[in-house]
Backbone as a ProteinNet text record, in pm:
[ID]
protein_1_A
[PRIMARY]
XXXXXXXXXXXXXXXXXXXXXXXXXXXXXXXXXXXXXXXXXXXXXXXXXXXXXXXXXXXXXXXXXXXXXXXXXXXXXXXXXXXXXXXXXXXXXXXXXXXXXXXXXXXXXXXXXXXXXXXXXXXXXXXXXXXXXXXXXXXXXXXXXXXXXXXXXXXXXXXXXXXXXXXXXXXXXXXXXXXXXXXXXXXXXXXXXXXXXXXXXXXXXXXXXXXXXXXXXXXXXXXXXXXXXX
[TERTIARY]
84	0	88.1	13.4	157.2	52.3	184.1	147.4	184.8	116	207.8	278.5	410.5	506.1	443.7	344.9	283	213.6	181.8	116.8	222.1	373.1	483	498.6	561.1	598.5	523.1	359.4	273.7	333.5	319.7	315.7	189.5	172.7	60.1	26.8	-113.5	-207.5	-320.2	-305.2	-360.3	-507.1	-549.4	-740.2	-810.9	-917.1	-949.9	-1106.2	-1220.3	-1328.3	-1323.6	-1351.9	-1334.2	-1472	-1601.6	-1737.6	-1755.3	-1713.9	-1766.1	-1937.8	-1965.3	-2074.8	-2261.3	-2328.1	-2469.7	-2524.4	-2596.1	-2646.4	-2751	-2821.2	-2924.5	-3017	-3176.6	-3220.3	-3260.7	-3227	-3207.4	-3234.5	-3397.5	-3432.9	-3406.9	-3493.9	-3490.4	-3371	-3261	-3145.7	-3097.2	-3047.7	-2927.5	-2797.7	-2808.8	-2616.5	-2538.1	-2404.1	-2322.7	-2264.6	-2296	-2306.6	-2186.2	-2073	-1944.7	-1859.1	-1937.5	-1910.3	-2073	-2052.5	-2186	-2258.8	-2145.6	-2212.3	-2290.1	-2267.4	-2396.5	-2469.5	-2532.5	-2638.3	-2773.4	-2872.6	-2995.5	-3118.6	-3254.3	-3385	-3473.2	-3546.8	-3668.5	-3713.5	-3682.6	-3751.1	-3785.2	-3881.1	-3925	-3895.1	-3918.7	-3881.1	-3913.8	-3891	-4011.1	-3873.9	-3902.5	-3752.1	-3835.4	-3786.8	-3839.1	-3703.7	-3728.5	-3661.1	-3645.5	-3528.6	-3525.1	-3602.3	-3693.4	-3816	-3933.3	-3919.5	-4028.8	-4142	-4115.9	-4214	-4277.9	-4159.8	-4262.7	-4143.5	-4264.5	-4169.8	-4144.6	-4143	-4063	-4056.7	-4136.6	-4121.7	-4032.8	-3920.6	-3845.7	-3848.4	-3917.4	-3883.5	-3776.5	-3675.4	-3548.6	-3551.6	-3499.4	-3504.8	-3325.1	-3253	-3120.4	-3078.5	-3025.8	-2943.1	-2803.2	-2740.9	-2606.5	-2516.2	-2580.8	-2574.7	-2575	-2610	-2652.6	-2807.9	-2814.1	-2956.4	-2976.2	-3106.6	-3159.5	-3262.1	-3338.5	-3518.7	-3493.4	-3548.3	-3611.3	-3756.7	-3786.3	-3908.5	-3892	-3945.8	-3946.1	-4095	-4118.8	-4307	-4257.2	-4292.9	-4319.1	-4430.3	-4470.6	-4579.6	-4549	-4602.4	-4583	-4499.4	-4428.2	-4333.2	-4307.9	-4370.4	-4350.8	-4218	-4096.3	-3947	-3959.8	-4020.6	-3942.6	-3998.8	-4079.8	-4097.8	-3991.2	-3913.9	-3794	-3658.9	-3677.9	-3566.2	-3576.8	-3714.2	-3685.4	-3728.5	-3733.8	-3684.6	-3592.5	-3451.5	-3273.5	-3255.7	-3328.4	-3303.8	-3347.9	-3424.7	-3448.9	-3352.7	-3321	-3196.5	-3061.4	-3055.9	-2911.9	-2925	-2994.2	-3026.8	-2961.2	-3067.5	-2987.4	-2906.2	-2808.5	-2659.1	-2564.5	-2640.7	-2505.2	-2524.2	-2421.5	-2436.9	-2521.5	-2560.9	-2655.1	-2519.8	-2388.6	-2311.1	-2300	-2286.1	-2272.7	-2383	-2507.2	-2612.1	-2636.8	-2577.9	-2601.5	-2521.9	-2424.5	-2312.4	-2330.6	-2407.5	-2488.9	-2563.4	-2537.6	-2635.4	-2748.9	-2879	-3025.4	-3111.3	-3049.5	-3093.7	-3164.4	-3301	-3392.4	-3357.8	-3349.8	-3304.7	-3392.1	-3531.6	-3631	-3588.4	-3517.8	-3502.4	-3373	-3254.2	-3143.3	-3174.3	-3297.2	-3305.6	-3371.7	-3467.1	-3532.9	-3406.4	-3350.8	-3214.7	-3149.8	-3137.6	-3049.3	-3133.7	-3253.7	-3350.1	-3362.2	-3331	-3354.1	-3232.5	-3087.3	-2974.8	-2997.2	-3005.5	-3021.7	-3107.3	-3227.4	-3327.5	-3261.3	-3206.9	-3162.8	-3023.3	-2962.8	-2807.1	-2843.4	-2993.2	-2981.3	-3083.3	-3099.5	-3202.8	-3322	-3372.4	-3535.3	-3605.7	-3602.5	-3635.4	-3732.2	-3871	-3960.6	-3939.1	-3844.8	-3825.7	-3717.2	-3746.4	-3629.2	-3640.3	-3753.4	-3790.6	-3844	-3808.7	-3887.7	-3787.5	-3771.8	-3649.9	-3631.8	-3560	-3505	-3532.2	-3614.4	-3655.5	-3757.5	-3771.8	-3876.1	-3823.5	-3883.8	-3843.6	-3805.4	-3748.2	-3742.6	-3821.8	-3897.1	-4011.7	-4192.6	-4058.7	-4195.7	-4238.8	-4169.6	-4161.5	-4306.3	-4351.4	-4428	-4570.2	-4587.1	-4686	-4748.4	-4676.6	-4708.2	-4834.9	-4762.3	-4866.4	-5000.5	-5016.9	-5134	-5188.1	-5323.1	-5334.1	-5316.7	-5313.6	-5276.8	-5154.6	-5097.9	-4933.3	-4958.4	-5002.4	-5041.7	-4969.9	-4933	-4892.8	-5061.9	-5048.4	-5169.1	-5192.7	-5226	-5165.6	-5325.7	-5348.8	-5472.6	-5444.9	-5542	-5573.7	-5688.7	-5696.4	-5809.7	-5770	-5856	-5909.7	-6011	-5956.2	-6119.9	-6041.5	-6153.8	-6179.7	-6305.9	-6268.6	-6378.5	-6499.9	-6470	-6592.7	-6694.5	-6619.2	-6704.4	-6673.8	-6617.6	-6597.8	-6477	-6495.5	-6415.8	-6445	-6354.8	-6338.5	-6248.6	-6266.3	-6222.5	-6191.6	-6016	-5988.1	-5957.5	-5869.6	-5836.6	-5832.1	-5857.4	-5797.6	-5766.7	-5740	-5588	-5706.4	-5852.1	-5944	-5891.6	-5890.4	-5888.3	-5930.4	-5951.6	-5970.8	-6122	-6101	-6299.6	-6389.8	-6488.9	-6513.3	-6605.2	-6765.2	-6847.1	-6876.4	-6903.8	-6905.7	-7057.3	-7087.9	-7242.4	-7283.9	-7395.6	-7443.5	-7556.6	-7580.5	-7702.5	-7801	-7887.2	-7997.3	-7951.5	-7818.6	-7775.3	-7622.7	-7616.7	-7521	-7344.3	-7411.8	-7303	-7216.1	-7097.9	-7057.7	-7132.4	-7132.2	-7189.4	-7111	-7035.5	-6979.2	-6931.4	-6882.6	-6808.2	-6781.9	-6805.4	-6798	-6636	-6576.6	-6430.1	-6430	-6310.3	-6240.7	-6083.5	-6116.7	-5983.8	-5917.5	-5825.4	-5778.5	-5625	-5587.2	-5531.7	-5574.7	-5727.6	-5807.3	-5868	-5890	-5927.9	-5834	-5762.1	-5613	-5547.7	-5610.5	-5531.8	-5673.2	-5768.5	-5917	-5896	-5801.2	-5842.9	-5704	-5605.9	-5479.3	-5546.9	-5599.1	-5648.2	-5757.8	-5764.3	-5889.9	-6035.2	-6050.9	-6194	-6251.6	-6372	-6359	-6366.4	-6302.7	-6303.8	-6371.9	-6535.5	-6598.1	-6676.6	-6655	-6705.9	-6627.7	-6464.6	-6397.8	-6397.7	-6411.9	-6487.3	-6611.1	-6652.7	-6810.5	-6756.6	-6690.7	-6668.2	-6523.7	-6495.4	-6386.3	-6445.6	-6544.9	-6635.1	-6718.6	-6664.2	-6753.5	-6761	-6875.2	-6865.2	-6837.8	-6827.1	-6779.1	-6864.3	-6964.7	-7026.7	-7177.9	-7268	-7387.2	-7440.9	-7346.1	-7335.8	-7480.2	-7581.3	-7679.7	-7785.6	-7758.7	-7875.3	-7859.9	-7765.1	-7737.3	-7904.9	-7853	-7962.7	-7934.2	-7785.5	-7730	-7622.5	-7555.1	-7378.2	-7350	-7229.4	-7113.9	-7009.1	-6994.9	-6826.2	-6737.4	-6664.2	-6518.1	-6434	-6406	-6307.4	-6392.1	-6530.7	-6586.5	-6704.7	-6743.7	-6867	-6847.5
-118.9	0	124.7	208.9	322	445.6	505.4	583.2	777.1	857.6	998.4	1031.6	1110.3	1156	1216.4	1303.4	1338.6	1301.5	1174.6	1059.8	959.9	949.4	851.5	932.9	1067.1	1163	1163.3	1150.6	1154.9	1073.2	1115.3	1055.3	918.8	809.6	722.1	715.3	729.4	764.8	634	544	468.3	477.9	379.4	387.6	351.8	376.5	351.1	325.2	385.7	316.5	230.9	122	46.2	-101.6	-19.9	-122.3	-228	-214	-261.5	-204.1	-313.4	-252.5	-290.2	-192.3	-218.4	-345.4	-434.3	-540	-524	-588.8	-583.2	-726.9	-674.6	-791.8	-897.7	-1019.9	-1107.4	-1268.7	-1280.3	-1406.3	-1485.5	-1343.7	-1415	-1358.6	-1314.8	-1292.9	-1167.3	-1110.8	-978.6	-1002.7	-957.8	-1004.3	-862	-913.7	-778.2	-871.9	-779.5	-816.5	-737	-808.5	-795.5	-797.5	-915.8	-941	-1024.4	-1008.9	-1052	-1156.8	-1282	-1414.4	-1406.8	-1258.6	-1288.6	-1201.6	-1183.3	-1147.9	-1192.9	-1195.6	-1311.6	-1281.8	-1305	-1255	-1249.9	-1204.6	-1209.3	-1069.1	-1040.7	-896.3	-858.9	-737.4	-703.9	-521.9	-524.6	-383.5	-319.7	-203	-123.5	-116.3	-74.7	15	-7.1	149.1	212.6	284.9	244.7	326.6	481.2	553.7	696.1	768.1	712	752.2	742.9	628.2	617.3	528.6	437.7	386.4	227	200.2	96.7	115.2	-31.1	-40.8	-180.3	-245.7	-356.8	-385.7	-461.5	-535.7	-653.3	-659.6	-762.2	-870.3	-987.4	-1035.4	-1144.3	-1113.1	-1176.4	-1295.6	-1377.7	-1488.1	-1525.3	-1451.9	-1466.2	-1519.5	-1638.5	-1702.3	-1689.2	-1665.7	-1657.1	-1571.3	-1487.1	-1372.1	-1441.7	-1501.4	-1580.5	-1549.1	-1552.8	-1497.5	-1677	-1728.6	-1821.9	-1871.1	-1718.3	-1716.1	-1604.3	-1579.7	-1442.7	-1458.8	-1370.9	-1338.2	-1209	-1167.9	-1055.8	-980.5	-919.6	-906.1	-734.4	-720.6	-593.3	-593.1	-440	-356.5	-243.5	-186.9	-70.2	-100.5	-144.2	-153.8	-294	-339.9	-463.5	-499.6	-429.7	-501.8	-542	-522.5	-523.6	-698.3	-782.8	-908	-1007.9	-950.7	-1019.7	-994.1	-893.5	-832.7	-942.1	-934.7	-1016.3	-1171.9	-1173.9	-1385.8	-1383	-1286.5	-1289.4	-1228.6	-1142.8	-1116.7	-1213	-1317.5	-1423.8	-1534.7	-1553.4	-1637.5	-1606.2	-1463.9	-1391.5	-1424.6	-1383.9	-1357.4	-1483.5	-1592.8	-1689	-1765.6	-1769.5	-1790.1	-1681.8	-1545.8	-1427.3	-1418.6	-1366	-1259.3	-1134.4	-1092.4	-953	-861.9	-872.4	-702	-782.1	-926.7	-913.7	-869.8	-940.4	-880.4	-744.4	-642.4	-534.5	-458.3	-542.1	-437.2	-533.4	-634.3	-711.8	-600.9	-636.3	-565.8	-658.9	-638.8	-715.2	-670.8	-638.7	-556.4	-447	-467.3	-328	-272	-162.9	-13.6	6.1	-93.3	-86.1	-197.3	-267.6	-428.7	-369.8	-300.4	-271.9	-182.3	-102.7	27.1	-55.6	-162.9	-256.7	-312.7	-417.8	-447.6	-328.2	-235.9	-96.8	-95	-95.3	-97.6	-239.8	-325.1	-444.6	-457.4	-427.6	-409.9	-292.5	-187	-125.1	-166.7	-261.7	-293.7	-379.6	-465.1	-642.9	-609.9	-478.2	-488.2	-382.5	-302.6	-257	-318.5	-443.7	-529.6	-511.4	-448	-393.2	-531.2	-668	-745.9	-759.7	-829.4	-883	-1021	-1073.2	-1175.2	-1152.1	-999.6	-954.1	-1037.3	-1034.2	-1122.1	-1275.8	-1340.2	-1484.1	-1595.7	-1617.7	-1727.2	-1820.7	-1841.1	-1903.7	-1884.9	-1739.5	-1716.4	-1739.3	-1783	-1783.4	-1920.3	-2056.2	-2147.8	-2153.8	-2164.3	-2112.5	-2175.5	-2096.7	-2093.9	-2000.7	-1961.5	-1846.4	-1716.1	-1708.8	-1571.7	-1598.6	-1728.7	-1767.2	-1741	-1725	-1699.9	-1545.9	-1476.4	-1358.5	-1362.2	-1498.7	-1517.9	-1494.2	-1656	-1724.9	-1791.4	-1866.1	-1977	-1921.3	-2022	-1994.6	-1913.6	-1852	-1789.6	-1652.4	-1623.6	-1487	-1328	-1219.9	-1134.6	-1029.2	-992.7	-937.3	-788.8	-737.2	-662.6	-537.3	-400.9	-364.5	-277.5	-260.5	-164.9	-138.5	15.9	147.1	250.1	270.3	410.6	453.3	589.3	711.1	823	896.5	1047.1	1087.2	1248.3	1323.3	1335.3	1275.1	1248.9	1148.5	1021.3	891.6	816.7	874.7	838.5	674.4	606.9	509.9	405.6	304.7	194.1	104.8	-23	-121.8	-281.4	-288.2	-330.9	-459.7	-458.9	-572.9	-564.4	-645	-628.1	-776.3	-698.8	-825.3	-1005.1	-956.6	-1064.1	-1151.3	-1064.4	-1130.7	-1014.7	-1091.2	-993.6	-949.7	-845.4	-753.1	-809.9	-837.6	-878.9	-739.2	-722	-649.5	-568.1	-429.4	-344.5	-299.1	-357	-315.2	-183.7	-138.3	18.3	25.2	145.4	129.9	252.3	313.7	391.1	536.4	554.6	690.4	640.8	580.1	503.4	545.4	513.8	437.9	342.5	317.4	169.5	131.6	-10.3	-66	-205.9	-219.8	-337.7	-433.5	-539.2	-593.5	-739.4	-754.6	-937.1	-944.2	-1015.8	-1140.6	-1225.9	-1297.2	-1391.4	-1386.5	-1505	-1558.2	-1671.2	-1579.6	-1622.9	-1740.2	-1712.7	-1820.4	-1974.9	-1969.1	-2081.5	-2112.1	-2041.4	-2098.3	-2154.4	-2116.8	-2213.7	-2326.8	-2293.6	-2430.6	-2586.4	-2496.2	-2620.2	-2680.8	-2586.6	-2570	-2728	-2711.6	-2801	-2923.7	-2896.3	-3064	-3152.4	-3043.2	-3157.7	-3101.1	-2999.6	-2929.6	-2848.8	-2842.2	-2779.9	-2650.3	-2553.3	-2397.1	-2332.8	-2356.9	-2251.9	-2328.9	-2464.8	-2455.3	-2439.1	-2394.3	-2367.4	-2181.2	-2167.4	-1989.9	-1987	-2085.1	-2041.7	-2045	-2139.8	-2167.6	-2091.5	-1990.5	-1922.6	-1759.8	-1800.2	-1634.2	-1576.3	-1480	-1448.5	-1306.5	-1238.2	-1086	-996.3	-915.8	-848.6	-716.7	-688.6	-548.4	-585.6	-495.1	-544.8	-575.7	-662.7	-668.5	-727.7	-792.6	-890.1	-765.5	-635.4	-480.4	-445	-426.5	-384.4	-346.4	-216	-176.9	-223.2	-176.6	-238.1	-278.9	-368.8	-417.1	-356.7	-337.2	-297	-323.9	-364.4	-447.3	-270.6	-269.4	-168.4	-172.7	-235	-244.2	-250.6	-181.9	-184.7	-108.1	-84.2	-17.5	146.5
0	0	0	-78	-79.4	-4.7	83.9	145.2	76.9	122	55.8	171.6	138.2	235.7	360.5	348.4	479.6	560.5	553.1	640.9	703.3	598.1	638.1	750.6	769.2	830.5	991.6	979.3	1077.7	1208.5	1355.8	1479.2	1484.1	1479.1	1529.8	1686.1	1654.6	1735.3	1756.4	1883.8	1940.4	1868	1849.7	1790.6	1894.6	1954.1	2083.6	2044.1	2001.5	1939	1853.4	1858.8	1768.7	1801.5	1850	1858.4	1767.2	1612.7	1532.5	1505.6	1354.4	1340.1	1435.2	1397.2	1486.8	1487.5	1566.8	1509.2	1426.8	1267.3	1248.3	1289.9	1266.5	1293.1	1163	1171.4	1054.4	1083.2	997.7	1041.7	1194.8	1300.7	1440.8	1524.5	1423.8	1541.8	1515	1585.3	1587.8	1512	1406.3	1340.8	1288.1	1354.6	1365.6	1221.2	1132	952.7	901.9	867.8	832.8	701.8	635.5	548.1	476	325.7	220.7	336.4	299.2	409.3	512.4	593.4	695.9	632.9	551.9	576.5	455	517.3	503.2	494.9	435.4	449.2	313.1	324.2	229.3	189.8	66.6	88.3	-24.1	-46.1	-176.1	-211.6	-337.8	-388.7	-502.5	-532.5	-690.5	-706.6	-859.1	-895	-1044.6	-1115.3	-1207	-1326	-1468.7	-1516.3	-1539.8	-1606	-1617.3	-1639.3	-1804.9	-1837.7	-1788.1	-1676.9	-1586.5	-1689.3	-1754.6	-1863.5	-1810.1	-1733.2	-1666.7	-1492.7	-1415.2	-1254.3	-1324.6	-1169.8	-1114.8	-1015.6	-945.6	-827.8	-770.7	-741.9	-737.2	-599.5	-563.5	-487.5	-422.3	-381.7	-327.8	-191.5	-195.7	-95.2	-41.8	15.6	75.9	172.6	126.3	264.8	231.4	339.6	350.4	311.8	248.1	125.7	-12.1	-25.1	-173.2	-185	-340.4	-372.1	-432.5	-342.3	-349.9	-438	-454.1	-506.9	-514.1	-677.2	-742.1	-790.8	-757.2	-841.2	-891.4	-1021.4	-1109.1	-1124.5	-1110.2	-1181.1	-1258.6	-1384	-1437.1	-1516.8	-1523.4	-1545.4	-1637.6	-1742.6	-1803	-1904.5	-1962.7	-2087.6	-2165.5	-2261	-2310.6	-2333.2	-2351.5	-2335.8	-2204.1	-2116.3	-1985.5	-1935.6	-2015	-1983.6	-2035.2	-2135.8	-2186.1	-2065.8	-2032.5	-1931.5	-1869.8	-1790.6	-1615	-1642.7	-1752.3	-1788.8	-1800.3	-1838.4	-1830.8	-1693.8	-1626.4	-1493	-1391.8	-1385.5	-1326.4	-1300.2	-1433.2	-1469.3	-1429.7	-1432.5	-1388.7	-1224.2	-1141	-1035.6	-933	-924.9	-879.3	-828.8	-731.4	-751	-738.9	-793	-691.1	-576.4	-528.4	-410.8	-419.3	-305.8	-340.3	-391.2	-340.6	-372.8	-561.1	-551.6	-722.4	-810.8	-765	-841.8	-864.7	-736.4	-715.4	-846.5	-856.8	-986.7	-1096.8	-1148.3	-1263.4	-1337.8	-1472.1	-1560.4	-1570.9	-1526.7	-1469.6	-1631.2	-1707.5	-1865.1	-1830.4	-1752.3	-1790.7	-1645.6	-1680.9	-1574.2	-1432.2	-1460.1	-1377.5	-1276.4	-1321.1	-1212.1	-1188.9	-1216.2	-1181.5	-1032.1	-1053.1	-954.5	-837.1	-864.7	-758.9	-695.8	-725.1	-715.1	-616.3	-655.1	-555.1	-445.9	-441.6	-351.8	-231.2	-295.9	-219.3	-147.5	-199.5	-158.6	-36.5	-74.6	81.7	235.1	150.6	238.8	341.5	279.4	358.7	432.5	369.8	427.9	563.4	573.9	706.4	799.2	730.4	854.8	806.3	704.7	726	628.8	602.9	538.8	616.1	533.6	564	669.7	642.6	805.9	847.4	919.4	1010.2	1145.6	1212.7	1322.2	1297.1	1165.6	1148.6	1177.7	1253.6	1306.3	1174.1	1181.2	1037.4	872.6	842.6	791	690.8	542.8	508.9	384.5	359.7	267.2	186.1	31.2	-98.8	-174.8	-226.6	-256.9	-239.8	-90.2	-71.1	-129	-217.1	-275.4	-387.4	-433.2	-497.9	-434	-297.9	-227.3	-295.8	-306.1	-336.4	-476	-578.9	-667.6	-652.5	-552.9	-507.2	-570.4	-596.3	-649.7	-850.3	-900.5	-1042.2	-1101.7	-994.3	-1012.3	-1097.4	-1080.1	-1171.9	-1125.3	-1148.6	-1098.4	-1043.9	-940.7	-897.9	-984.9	-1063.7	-1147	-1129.3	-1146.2	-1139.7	-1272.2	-1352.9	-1452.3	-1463.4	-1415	-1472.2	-1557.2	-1605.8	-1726.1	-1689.7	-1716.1	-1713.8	-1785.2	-1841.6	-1904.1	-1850.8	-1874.5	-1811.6	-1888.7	-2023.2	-2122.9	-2076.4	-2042.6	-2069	-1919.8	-1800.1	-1688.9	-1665.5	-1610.1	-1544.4	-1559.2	-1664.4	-1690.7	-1619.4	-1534.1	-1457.5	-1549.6	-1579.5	-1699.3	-1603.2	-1518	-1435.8	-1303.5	-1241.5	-1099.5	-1020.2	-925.6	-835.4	-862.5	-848	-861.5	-1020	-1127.8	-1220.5	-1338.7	-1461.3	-1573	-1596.8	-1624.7	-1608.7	-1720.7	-1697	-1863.8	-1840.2	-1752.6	-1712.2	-1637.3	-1662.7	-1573.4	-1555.2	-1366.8	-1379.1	-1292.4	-1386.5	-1393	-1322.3	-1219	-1197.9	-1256	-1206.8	-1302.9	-1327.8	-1258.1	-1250.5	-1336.4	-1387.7	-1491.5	-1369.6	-1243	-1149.7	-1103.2	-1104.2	-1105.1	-986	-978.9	-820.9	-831.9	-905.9	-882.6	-1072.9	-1085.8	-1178.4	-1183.9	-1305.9	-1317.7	-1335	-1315.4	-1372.9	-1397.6	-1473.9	-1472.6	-1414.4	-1366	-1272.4	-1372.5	-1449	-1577.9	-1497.8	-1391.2	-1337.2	-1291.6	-1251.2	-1232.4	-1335.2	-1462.5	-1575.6	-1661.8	-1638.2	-1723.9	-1659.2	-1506.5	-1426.7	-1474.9	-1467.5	-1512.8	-1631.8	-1762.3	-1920.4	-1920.6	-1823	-1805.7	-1796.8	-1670.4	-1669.3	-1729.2	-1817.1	-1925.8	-1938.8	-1842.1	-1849.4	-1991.2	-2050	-2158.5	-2140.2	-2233.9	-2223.1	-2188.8	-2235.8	-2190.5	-2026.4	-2034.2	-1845	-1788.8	-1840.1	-1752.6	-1727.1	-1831.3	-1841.5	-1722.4	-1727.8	-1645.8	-1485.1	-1457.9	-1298.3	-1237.2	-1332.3	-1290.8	-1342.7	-1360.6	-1338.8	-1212	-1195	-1049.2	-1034.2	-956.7	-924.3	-815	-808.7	-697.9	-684.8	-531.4	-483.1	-553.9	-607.6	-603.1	-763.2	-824.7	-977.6	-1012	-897	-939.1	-973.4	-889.3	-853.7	-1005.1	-1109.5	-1210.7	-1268.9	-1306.6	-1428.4	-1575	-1573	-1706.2	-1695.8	-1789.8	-1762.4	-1949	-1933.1	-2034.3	-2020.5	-2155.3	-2146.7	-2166.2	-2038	-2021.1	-2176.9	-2199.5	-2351.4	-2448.2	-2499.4	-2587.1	-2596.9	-2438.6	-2499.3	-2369.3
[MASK]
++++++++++++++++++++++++++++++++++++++++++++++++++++++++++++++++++++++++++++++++++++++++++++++++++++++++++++++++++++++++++++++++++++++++++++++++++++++++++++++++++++++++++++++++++++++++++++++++++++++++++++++++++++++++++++++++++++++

């Protein structure tokens, strides 16, 4: 290590604080976190590109400082589903400080990534207090049944008011109106349970029928209209 002349020159001076670092809390325990290896947890994060054109939710599963379980979910930009099938794959097998300096392709999973990295390295993970933390595999919970990303899409203008395209339930087909042409509620499909029925042999449209359901007082309807058409 090279030193400059005015530091060779310097008197040494005893170091006398020397605590080390704070403990964080990490799957159940307190760890004075030193190096990548300790540190551990479950955690999730947004991260958005420059243009702001789509996010990114990234969910991470870390033991040991190894990234165990990824999950990817994006929204807003059709490149960005090619991204996080090579960011899934990338993910895997680093360390968080490697992933952290990995090119993840889209700018939106790089900034989640920055995000999840600050989260877990100061303790704030979702099983900061879960004794041994969380299985691999749990990051899939977030799905729920049929694995789907919980995803919501609305539209409105001040012309023609507020259209309900999807929500965390499933995809909108009907939007029902009542006599003051009010929403009061909306039919779906639970396009995850209709593809899990359509798998095992059920035919399409009874599998359309038993993975349709409504939500609020859709039966009161004066009238229904399909959102994407009428």
């Amino acid at each position: 290590m090279l030193y400059a002349a005015e530091v060779e020159k310097m008197t040494c001076v005893a170091k006398g604080a020397n605590h080390g670092p704070a403990p964080i809390p990490q799957e159940g325990r307190w760890t004075r976190a030193k190096e990548i290896k300790d540190i551990a947890g479950l955690t999730h994060g947004v991260g958005w590109c420059a243009p702001q054109q789509g996010a990114c939710k990234l969910t991470l599963n870390v033991k040991d400082g190894l990234i165990e379980e990824a999950l990817v979910e994006t929204i807003g930009c059709s490149g960005m589903t090619h991204s996080a099938a090579m960011a899934a794959e990338i993910l895997p097998g680093k360390t968080i400080l490697e992933a952290l300096n990995t090119d993840l392709v889209c700018d939106a999973i790089n900034t989640a990534m920055r995000e999840l990295f600050l989260q877990i390295v100061y303790g704030r993970s979702q099983t900061a207090f879960s004794e041994g933390g969380l299985p691999i595999g749990a990051g899939l919970e977030d799905l729920g049944k049929g694995m789907r990303s919980q995803v919501g899409t609305m539209y409105g203008t001040l012309a023609k008011g507020v259209r309900y395209l999807e929500m965390a339930e499933g995809y909108v087909t009907r939007l029902a109106l009542d006599g003051n042409d009010e929403v009061i509620g909306y039919e779906f499909v639970h396009l995850g349970k209709m593809m899990e029925m359509i798998h095992k042999g059920m035919d399409a449209n009874e599998a359309l029928g038993k993975a349709t359901s409504s939500y609020g007082r859709f039966g009161e309807a004066t009238r229904t209209i399909n959102p994407r058409h009428e």
